[in-house]
Amino acid sequence: MGQYKNGEPALILIETSTVACSAALSMGDRIIGYRESDEPKAHASKLAVFIDGLLKENGMTARQCDGVAVSKGPGSYTGLRVGVSTAKGISFGAGIPLISVGTLETLAFQAIEENLLPDGCHKIIPMLDARRMEVYCSEFDDNGKETGITEALVLDGQSFRKNLDRGKVLFIGDGAEKFSGLVGGNPNAFFKQCCPKASAMLKPALEKLENGLFEDTAYFEPFYLKEFIATKSRKSLL
């Protein structure tokens, strides 16, 4: 495995924590291929096709990669299961390390890489939509270092007040829009409604690869933050 070309590590990157599903292939610190779909409930049918296409397009196999990185959560129960099971299958089959990257960390790096931070922004707060006015969130500085804790938070008009009083804050993720309705008039609040992308996982994934921070492929499970609650169908069985 590994060091595919010119001594540069190659990684397969997988992100399935929200309604969007994406996969990327990297060489060194560059993304050399990317696929994405926001088709609802299509993760299981799209992901393997995306990865196979990216590898063939670049004349590679999974065995020639140095690792496979996957979003570990929090996020959609079903989406995370699809991504993690696919990544574990690749890790087992190709004999390459499994790397996990937090979904909120991915969003923080996405904000930095896409130059979404307003001038003077001191805090990035990724938000994943949960139920009603609840989000999964944490806090990061403008370099992508986590400065808070991942938590489930019910939003109100006083949420993140101290951060907003200190200066500009970027709220990013598929939960950002509902918070904008509560504090959208604050001049220090900036919003980017979006889903995390596999391409934004590269920097933290490379850091883990370089430091040998791998998951146990056999026992690794996604970080759901909250337990999955199945709902009963309201349709009559008669």
mmCIF file of C-alpha atoms in Angstrom:
data_model
loop_
_atom_site.group_PDB
_atom_site.id
_atom_site.type_symbol
_atom_site.label_atom_id
_atom_site.label_comp_id
_atom_site.label_asym_id
_atom_site.label_seq_id
_atom_site.Cartn_x
_atom_site.Cartn_y
_atom_site.Cartn_z
ATOM 1 C CA MET A 1 0.000 0.000 0.000
ATOM 2 C CA GLY A 2 0.807 3.649 -0.072
ATOM 3 C CA GLN A 3 3.118 6.424 -1.201
ATOM 4 C CA TYR A 4 1.524 6.017 -4.619
ATOM 5 C CA LYS A 5 3.381 8.611 -6.651
ATOM 6 C CA ASN A 6 6.478 10.749 -5.977
ATOM 7 C CA GLY A 7 6.336 9.725 -2.332
ATOM 8 C CA GLU A 8 3.001 11.490 -1.841
ATOM 9 C CA PRO A 9 0.315 9.776 0.254
ATOM 10 C CA ALA A 10 -3.003 9.005 -1.406
ATOM 11 C CA LEU A 11 -6.287 8.973 0.513
ATOM 12 C CA ILE A 12 -9.890 8.035 -0.173
ATOM 13 C CA LEU A 13 -12.186 10.522 1.604
ATOM 14 C CA ILE A 14 -15.844 9.787 2.437
ATOM 15 C CA GLU A 15 -18.493 12.169 3.821
ATOM 16 C CA THR A 16 -22.061 10.945 4.386
ATOM 17 C CA SER A 17 -23.201 12.618 7.608
ATOM 18 C CA THR A 18 -26.006 14.746 6.111
ATOM 19 C CA VAL A 19 -28.423 14.627 3.171
ATOM 20 C CA ALA A 20 -25.456 15.131 0.839
ATOM 21 C CA CYS A 21 -23.105 12.296 -0.031
ATOM 22 C CA SER A 22 -19.592 12.962 -1.306
ATOM 23 C CA ALA A 23 -16.303 11.206 -1.953
ATOM 24 C CA ALA A 24 -12.884 12.514 -2.897
ATOM 25 C CA LEU A 25 -9.465 11.182 -3.839
ATOM 26 C CA SER A 26 -6.348 13.033 -2.747
ATOM 27 C CA MET A 27 -2.667 12.976 -3.636
ATOM 28 C CA GLY A 28 -0.426 14.714 -1.155
ATOM 29 C CA ASP A 29 -2.215 17.903 -0.148
ATOM 30 C CA ARG A 30 -4.267 18.071 -3.373
ATOM 31 C CA ILE A 31 -7.740 16.826 -4.235
ATOM 32 C CA ILE A 32 -7.438 15.021 -7.572
ATOM 33 C CA GLY A 33 -11.049 13.874 -7.875
ATOM 34 C CA TYR A 34 -14.417 14.665 -6.326
ATOM 35 C CA ARG A 35 -17.993 13.376 -6.569
ATOM 36 C CA GLU A 36 -21.099 14.678 -4.800
ATOM 37 C CA SER A 37 -24.853 14.070 -4.752
ATOM 38 C CA ASP A 38 -27.638 15.699 -2.778
ATOM 39 C CA GLU A 39 -30.236 13.202 -3.953
ATOM 40 C CA PRO A 40 -32.267 12.163 -0.885
ATOM 41 C CA LYS A 41 -31.577 8.711 0.553
ATOM 42 C CA ALA A 42 -29.135 7.856 -2.228
ATOM 43 C CA HIS A 43 -26.003 7.350 -0.124
ATOM 44 C CA ALA A 44 -26.066 3.558 -0.354
ATOM 45 C CA SER A 45 -26.517 3.541 -4.134
ATOM 46 C CA LYS A 46 -24.119 6.389 -4.963
ATOM 47 C CA LEU A 47 -21.124 6.076 -2.653
ATOM 48 C CA ALA A 48 -19.511 2.897 -3.992
ATOM 49 C CA VAL A 49 -20.034 4.125 -7.568
ATOM 50 C CA PHE A 50 -18.356 7.442 -6.711
ATOM 51 C CA ILE A 51 -15.308 5.768 -5.173
ATOM 52 C CA ASP A 52 -14.929 3.227 -7.971
ATOM 53 C CA GLY A 53 -15.160 6.006 -10.564
ATOM 54 C CA LEU A 54 -12.582 8.191 -8.818
ATOM 55 C CA LEU A 55 -10.067 5.358 -8.594
ATOM 56 C CA LYS A 56 -10.536 4.256 -12.213
ATOM 57 C CA GLU A 57 -10.375 7.835 -13.452
ATOM 58 C CA ASN A 58 -6.939 8.181 -11.869
ATOM 59 C CA GLY A 59 -5.675 4.718 -12.796
ATOM 60 C CA MET A 60 -5.531 3.579 -9.179
ATOM 61 C CA THR A 61 -6.813 0.864 -6.897
ATOM 62 C CA ALA A 62 -7.695 1.094 -3.214
ATOM 63 C CA ARG A 63 -4.617 -1.007 -2.378
ATOM 64 C CA GLN A 64 -2.411 1.751 -3.777
ATOM 65 C CA CYS A 65 -3.838 4.258 -1.300
ATOM 66 C CA ASP A 66 -2.387 5.015 2.117
ATOM 67 C CA GLY A 67 -5.710 5.111 3.918
ATOM 68 C CA VAL A 68 -9.437 5.691 3.801
ATOM 69 C CA ALA A 69 -10.904 8.564 5.832
ATOM 70 C CA VAL A 70 -14.562 8.767 6.805
ATOM 71 C CA SER A 71 -16.789 11.224 8.634
ATOM 72 C CA LYS A 72 -17.367 9.855 12.124
ATOM 73 C CA GLY A 73 -20.251 12.135 13.101
ATOM 74 C CA PRO A 74 -22.291 13.526 14.577
ATOM 75 C CA GLY A 75 -24.935 13.504 11.875
ATOM 76 C CA SER A 76 -27.566 11.361 10.209
ATOM 77 C CA TYR A 77 -27.757 7.877 11.699
ATOM 78 C CA THR A 78 -28.381 6.205 8.345
ATOM 79 C CA GLY A 79 -25.869 8.333 6.461
ATOM 80 C CA LEU A 80 -23.098 7.688 8.956
ATOM 81 C CA ARG A 81 -23.780 3.940 8.900
ATOM 82 C CA VAL A 82 -23.439 3.857 5.116
ATOM 83 C CA GLY A 83 -20.208 5.838 5.111
ATOM 84 C CA VAL A 84 -18.555 3.949 7.947
ATOM 85 C CA SER A 85 -19.527 0.501 6.660
ATOM 86 C CA THR A 86 -18.183 1.406 3.206
ATOM 87 C CA ALA A 87 -14.926 2.740 4.649
ATOM 88 C CA LYS A 88 -14.482 -0.335 6.855
ATOM 89 C CA GLY A 89 -15.048 -2.577 3.845
ATOM 90 C CA ILE A 90 -12.345 -0.741 1.902
ATOM 91 C CA SER A 91 -9.978 -0.828 4.877
ATOM 92 C CA PHE A 92 -10.436 -4.583 5.336
ATOM 93 C CA GLY A 93 -10.387 -5.440 1.650
ATOM 94 C CA ALA A 94 -7.430 -3.282 0.640
ATOM 95 C CA GLY A 95 -5.487 -3.657 3.876
ATOM 96 C CA ILE A 96 -5.183 0.098 4.417
ATOM 97 C CA PRO A 97 -5.684 2.154 7.609
ATOM 98 C CA LEU A 98 -9.045 3.585 8.629
ATOM 99 C CA ILE A 99 -9.062 7.272 9.637
ATOM 100 C CA SER A 100 -11.996 9.143 11.150
ATOM 101 C CA VAL A 101 -12.671 12.890 10.974
ATOM 102 C CA GLY A 102 -15.349 14.685 12.976
ATOM 103 C CA THR A 103 -18.132 16.190 10.889
ATOM 104 C CA LEU A 104 -17.951 19.538 12.686
ATOM 105 C CA GLU A 105 -14.184 19.685 12.158
ATOM 106 C CA THR A 106 -14.756 19.104 8.447
ATOM 107 C CA LEU A 107 -17.137 22.070 8.325
ATOM 108 C CA ALA A 108 -14.604 24.281 10.110
ATOM 109 C CA PHE A 109 -11.901 23.464 7.563
ATOM 110 C CA GLN A 110 -14.415 23.888 4.749
ATOM 111 C CA ALA A 111 -15.045 27.446 5.933
ATOM 112 C CA ILE A 112 -11.317 28.173 5.930
ATOM 113 C CA GLU A 113 -10.526 26.524 2.585
ATOM 114 C CA GLU A 114 -13.430 28.206 0.784
ATOM 115 C CA ASN A 115 -12.493 31.619 2.231
ATOM 116 C CA LEU A 116 -15.864 32.021 3.913
ATOM 117 C CA LEU A 117 -14.550 33.767 7.019
ATOM 118 C CA PRO A 118 -15.327 37.508 7.132
ATOM 119 C CA ASP A 119 -12.407 39.826 7.931
ATOM 120 C CA GLY A 120 -11.701 39.766 11.648
ATOM 121 C CA CYS A 121 -13.686 36.573 12.284
ATOM 122 C CA HIS A 122 -12.520 35.054 15.566
ATOM 123 C CA LYS A 123 -14.752 32.002 15.766
ATOM 124 C CA ILE A 124 -16.215 29.309 13.501
ATOM 125 C CA ILE A 125 -19.282 27.519 14.848
ATOM 126 C CA PRO A 126 -20.342 24.523 12.726
ATOM 127 C CA MET A 127 -23.982 23.509 13.146
ATOM 128 C CA LEU A 128 -25.678 20.314 12.028
ATOM 129 C CA ASP A 129 -29.456 20.309 11.931
ATOM 130 C CA ALA A 130 -31.064 18.015 14.498
ATOM 131 C CA ARG A 131 -34.775 18.235 15.316
ATOM 132 C CA ARG A 132 -36.860 21.367 15.656
ATOM 133 C CA MET A 133 -34.580 24.122 17.028
ATOM 134 C CA GLU A 134 -31.819 21.729 18.060
ATOM 135 C CA VAL A 135 -28.381 21.498 16.457
ATOM 136 C CA TYR A 136 -25.183 19.533 16.955
ATOM 137 C CA CYS A 137 -22.425 22.097 17.287
ATOM 138 C CA SER A 138 -18.994 23.021 18.593
ATOM 139 C CA GLU A 139 -16.577 25.962 18.412
ATOM 140 C CA PHE A 140 -13.346 26.358 16.421
ATOM 141 C CA ASP A 141 -10.847 29.177 16.042
ATOM 142 C CA ASP A 142 -9.947 30.697 12.674
ATOM 143 C CA ASN A 143 -7.214 28.068 12.190
ATOM 144 C CA GLY A 144 -9.597 25.135 12.566
ATOM 145 C CA LYS A 145 -8.585 24.204 16.116
ATOM 146 C CA GLU A 146 -11.497 23.081 18.275
ATOM 147 C CA THR A 147 -11.978 25.366 21.270
ATOM 148 C CA GLY A 148 -15.325 24.029 22.499
ATOM 149 C CA ILE A 149 -17.042 20.695 22.980
ATOM 150 C CA THR A 150 -19.378 18.867 20.644
ATOM 151 C CA GLU A 151 -22.886 19.086 22.045
ATOM 152 C CA ALA A 152 -26.581 18.977 21.207
ATOM 153 C CA LEU A 153 -27.966 22.469 21.779
ATOM 154 C CA VAL A 154 -31.493 23.879 21.630
ATOM 155 C CA LEU A 155 -31.103 27.305 20.028
ATOM 156 C CA ASP A 156 -32.595 30.536 21.310
ATOM 157 C CA GLY A 157 -31.848 34.229 20.913
ATOM 158 C CA GLN A 158 -29.157 34.127 23.615
ATOM 159 C CA SER A 159 -27.168 31.231 22.157
ATOM 160 C CA PHE A 160 -23.487 32.102 21.564
ATOM 161 C CA ARG A 161 -24.077 35.588 22.964
ATOM 162 C CA LYS A 162 -20.582 35.851 24.488
ATOM 163 C CA ASN A 163 -18.925 34.922 21.201
ATOM 164 C CA LEU A 164 -21.019 37.449 19.281
ATOM 165 C CA ASP A 165 -20.270 40.178 21.808
ATOM 166 C CA ARG A 166 -16.536 39.574 21.260
ATOM 167 C CA GLY A 167 -16.626 39.931 17.483
ATOM 168 C CA LYS A 168 -17.469 38.297 14.182
ATOM 169 C CA VAL A 169 -18.600 34.677 14.153
ATOM 170 C CA LEU A 170 -19.286 32.399 11.179
ATOM 171 C CA PHE A 171 -22.064 29.845 11.652
ATOM 172 C CA ILE A 172 -21.727 27.127 9.017
ATOM 173 C CA GLY A 173 -23.595 23.916 8.216
ATOM 174 C CA ASP A 174 -27.102 22.726 7.453
ATOM 175 C CA GLY A 175 -28.271 24.066 10.827
ATOM 176 C CA ALA A 176 -27.017 27.625 10.294
ATOM 177 C CA GLU A 177 -30.132 28.902 8.555
ATOM 178 C CA LYS A 178 -32.493 28.298 11.454
ATOM 179 C CA PHE A 179 -30.156 30.144 13.816
ATOM 180 C CA SER A 180 -30.065 33.120 11.436
ATOM 181 C CA GLY A 181 -33.769 33.604 12.128
ATOM 182 C CA LEU A 182 -32.941 34.192 15.795
ATOM 183 C CA VAL A 183 -29.871 36.452 15.552
ATOM 184 C CA GLY A 184 -29.758 37.409 11.877
ATOM 185 C CA GLY A 185 -29.882 41.100 12.756
ATOM 186 C CA ASN A 186 -26.632 40.939 14.725
ATOM 187 C CA PRO A 187 -23.830 42.580 12.671
ATOM 188 C CA ASN A 188 -21.291 40.102 14.065
ATOM 189 C CA ALA A 189 -23.237 37.029 12.926
ATOM 190 C CA PHE A 190 -22.439 35.528 9.514
ATOM 191 C CA PHE A 191 -24.086 32.425 8.077
ATOM 192 C CA LYS A 192 -23.325 29.767 5.469
ATOM 193 C CA GLN A 193 -26.005 27.142 4.930
ATOM 194 C CA CYS A 194 -24.277 24.089 3.452
ATOM 195 C CA CYS A 195 -23.407 20.431 3.911
ATOM 196 C CA PRO A 196 -19.911 19.127 4.721
ATOM 197 C CA LYS A 197 -17.780 18.000 1.776
ATOM 198 C CA ALA A 198 -15.372 15.083 1.594
ATOM 199 C CA SER A 199 -12.724 17.355 0.076
ATOM 200 C CA ALA A 200 -12.609 19.441 3.278
ATOM 201 C CA MET A 201 -11.584 16.362 5.281
ATOM 202 C CA LEU A 202 -8.135 16.263 3.679
ATOM 203 C CA LYS A 203 -6.085 18.406 6.075
ATOM 204 C CA PRO A 204 -7.217 16.744 9.333
ATOM 205 C CA ALA A 205 -7.064 13.306 7.673
ATOM 206 C CA LEU A 206 -3.478 13.896 6.520
ATOM 207 C CA GLU A 207 -2.484 14.997 10.005
ATOM 208 C CA LYS A 208 -3.873 11.772 11.465
ATOM 209 C CA LEU A 209 -2.137 9.727 8.761
ATOM 210 C CA GLU A 210 1.214 11.367 9.514
ATOM 211 C CA ASN A 211 0.788 10.726 13.241
ATOM 212 C CA GLY A 212 -0.495 7.170 12.858
ATOM 213 C CA LEU A 213 -3.840 7.973 14.485
ATOM 214 C CA PHE A 214 -5.905 5.147 13.025
ATOM 215 C CA GLU A 215 -9.171 3.528 14.075
ATOM 216 C CA ASP A 216 -9.600 -0.148 14.864
ATOM 217 C CA THR A 217 -11.343 -1.261 11.693
ATOM 218 C CA ALA A 218 -13.123 -4.152 13.383
ATOM 219 C CA TYR A 219 -14.629 -2.180 16.253
ATOM 220 C CA PHE A 220 -14.972 1.409 15.047
ATOM 221 C CA GLU A 221 -18.479 2.878 15.279
ATOM 222 C CA PRO A 222 -19.809 6.332 14.304
ATOM 223 C CA PHE A 223 -20.235 9.054 16.921
ATOM 224 C CA TYR A 224 -23.986 9.690 16.881
ATOM 225 C CA LEU A 225 -24.027 12.032 19.920
ATOM 226 C CA LYS A 226 -27.664 11.061 20.537
ATOM 227 C CA GLU A 227 -29.225 7.623 20.304
ATOM 228 C CA PHE A 228 -31.203 6.782 17.198
ATOM 229 C CA ILE A 229 -34.956 6.722 17.869
ATOM 230 C CA ALA A 230 -36.999 4.683 15.424
ATOM 231 C CA THR A 231 -40.503 5.939 14.704
ATOM 232 C CA LYS A 232 -43.442 3.646 14.107
ATOM 233 C CA SER A 233 -45.231 3.816 10.801
ATOM 234 C CA ARG A 234 -48.653 5.420 10.937
ATOM 235 C CA LYS A 235 -49.862 3.356 8.001
ATOM 236 C CA SER A 236 -52.438 0.705 8.749
ATOM 237 C CA LEU A 237 -51.278 -2.844 8.273
ATOM 238 C CA LEU A 238 -54.787 -3.921 7.307
#
